[in-house]
Amino acid sequence: MSEHLSEQEIVRREKLAKFAELGIDPYPAAMWDVNATAVEILDAVEKIKAANPNPEQPIHELDIYKDVCIAGRIMSLNSKGKVSFIKIQDNTGRIQLFISVDNICPGDDKTMYNEVIKHLLDLGDFVGAKGEAFVTKTGETSIRVKELKVLSKALKPMPVVKEKDGEVFDAFSDPEQRFRQRYVDLVVNHGVKETFLKRTQMVKTIRDFLNANGAVEVDTPVLQSIPGGAAARPFTTHHNALDIPLYLRIANELYLKRLIVGGFDWVYEFSRNFRNEGMSRKHNPEFTILEFYVAYKDYIWMMDFTERMLEKVATDMHGTSELTVGDNKIDFKAPFRRITIYDAIKEYTGHDVSFMTEEQIYDVCKSLHLEVDKTMGKGKLIDELFSAKCEKNFIQPTFITDYPVEMSPLTKKHRSKEGLVERFELMVNGQEIANAYSELNDPIEQRARFEEQVKLMERGDDEAMFIDHDFLRALEYGMPPTSGIGIGIDRLAMLMTNQASIQ
RNA sequence: GUUUCCGUAGCUCAGCUGGUAGAGCAAUACACUUUUAAUGUAUGGGUCUCGGGUUCGAAUCCCGACGGGAACACCA
């Protein structure tokens, strides 16, 4: 251990020795039987205060929280001679401990107060306290502590963030530190934890909604020998016993479809996917997608279902379908606008590319100063055009429909429009949130599409798909008509919690 | 990957045109029995990210590396 210890870290280690001298275990094994939380006590006292016009009356006489046992992390220490104030933070929030030498050391031995409380405790330590709830002279709900126990000593100092009148002092704000040491960020910064909890709530709402509609949650392989189901570069790894290369999945689509082949009518998975590409506020190499596949449905049904589900998520989380994201007000009230990709391009560029050849579209891209090259097929050019010129304009939830077949190798041909497929993407706040289609279930056609991908790969497209022969075999056994969707859970959570960064 | 900005105490930051470092909070000691960013007094704390170069002298100027932020690109 050649780690450099700061002065403060050395001091804290010395305090461990001091604890040993006093016979106090700074990391006790026995459970500390908590019977109340900070917010619970604060709320209860608020209610009593509201109902009781006589503020002089001690709270404990109202028979509330006479014997509180709580625990938490020390967030501020304030010793005022023979009285000390310690603010602790538990799972719910912060509450103040009021400690006087007389209460905590009724006998002659004042060690607990003079040594432990005044000298050995530090910010960041976990302590347990027993006592009664009351309100101090200055009106702050506190615990009058009769017994205090060290539950865990912290050896590194926490950043001390102070706040007054909404102004924050010495904020822990370095983005590197915040993302790398998320645990510190969670302890010290308000709101981070809430965002985590909201995301969990969002996932639960979605899961409940799917379950209520008869969907079955499944798990499919993360390590795959052929990464399929999306256009992206995979991470590679290696299986030692088999001595074969393996890939971390870029999508779980092909495995969920295999389950449809196997006879499930509706399967879903919250799938952690890995894509070997850049990071940004909107991109994370490791991210979560909800995918689900429903037999006997088509992409039109899927649009109806998706907008109902998202409206429910928004209203469950905010009480209304309308929410504020950054500077935008976004309304998740169904139905959402629907527009074809060609109409979208026409709307924002003035060019109708629907009947153009690859050459002509290439020229349009050039005329709009887009960076395109000859390795790009027609599908990729159109995708380029859309993401550069249109994507950012769709703030309100909008389904972009009917993509060209070239950019959708797993999608069924459009029932009536030549050269297109039955696919939609959902754009919200200028970002893609979901991607869905009527799934291609014709094995001959699917094989031909894969072969197209191989040609693209030979032209230099390193994101083109591999041929998955086992998947083709599954389709040959027969897959019912199916509609599937992938929803970016991290991006949806960004919207629902009004966060600017995906991290 | 490109452009751009940044890296100084545990945290947040100051340090002008080169003269080997400062503040607040945190820490240590003392005082104080109701504090709210508590206060007062005193004390300690730094390989100025790293490596080269210019110079009598570099936190400061130059080059390079490493780490990071932001934008763009990649990414449906």
PDB file of N, CA, C and O in Angstrom, chain A residues 45 63 215 222 283 317:
ATOM      1  N   VAL A  45     -43.779  15.515  13.693  1.00  0.00           N
ATOM      2  CA  VAL A  45     -43.696  16.703  14.531  1.00  0.00           C
ATOM      3  C   VAL A  45     -44.372  17.904  13.859  1.00  0.00           C
ATOM      4  O   VAL A  45     -45.047  18.695  14.512  1.00  0.00           O
ATOM      5  N   ASP A  63     -46.759  12.301  23.611  1.00  0.00           N
ATOM      6  CA  ASP A  63     -46.650  10.862  23.483  1.00  0.00           C
ATOM      7  C   ASP A  63     -46.241  10.409  22.083  1.00  0.00           C
ATOM      8  O   ASP A  63     -46.691   9.393  21.578  1.00  0.00           O
ATOM      9  N   ALA A 215     -47.798  -9.775 -20.670  1.00  0.00           N
ATOM     10  CA  ALA A 215     -46.449 -10.019 -21.167  1.00  0.00           C
ATOM     11  C   ALA A 215     -45.656 -10.859 -20.157  1.00  0.00           C
ATOM     12  O   ALA A 215     -45.949 -10.849 -18.969  1.00  0.00           O
ATOM     13  N   VAL A 222     -26.388 -12.518 -22.758  1.00  0.00           N
ATOM     14  CA  VAL A 222     -25.622 -11.282 -22.897  1.00  0.00           C
ATOM     15  C   VAL A 222     -24.372 -11.551 -23.734  1.00  0.00           C
ATOM     16  O   VAL A 222     -23.976 -10.749 -24.566  1.00  0.00           O
ATOM     17  N   HIS A 283     -25.280   9.384 -25.111  1.00  0.00           N
ATOM     18  CA  HIS A 283     -24.813   8.037 -25.432  1.00  0.00           C
ATOM     19  C   HIS A 283     -23.971   7.471 -24.315  1.00  0.00           C
ATOM     20  O   HIS A 283     -23.091   8.136 -23.794  1.00  0.00           O
ATOM     21  N   MET A 317     -45.893   9.246 -12.900  1.00  0.00           N
ATOM     22  CA  MET A 317     -44.744   9.861 -12.251  1.00  0.00           C
ATOM     23  C   MET A 317     -44.967  11.323 -11.908  1.00  0.00           C
ATOM     24  O   MET A 317     -44.370  11.841 -10.975  1.00  0.00           O
TER      25      MET A 317
END
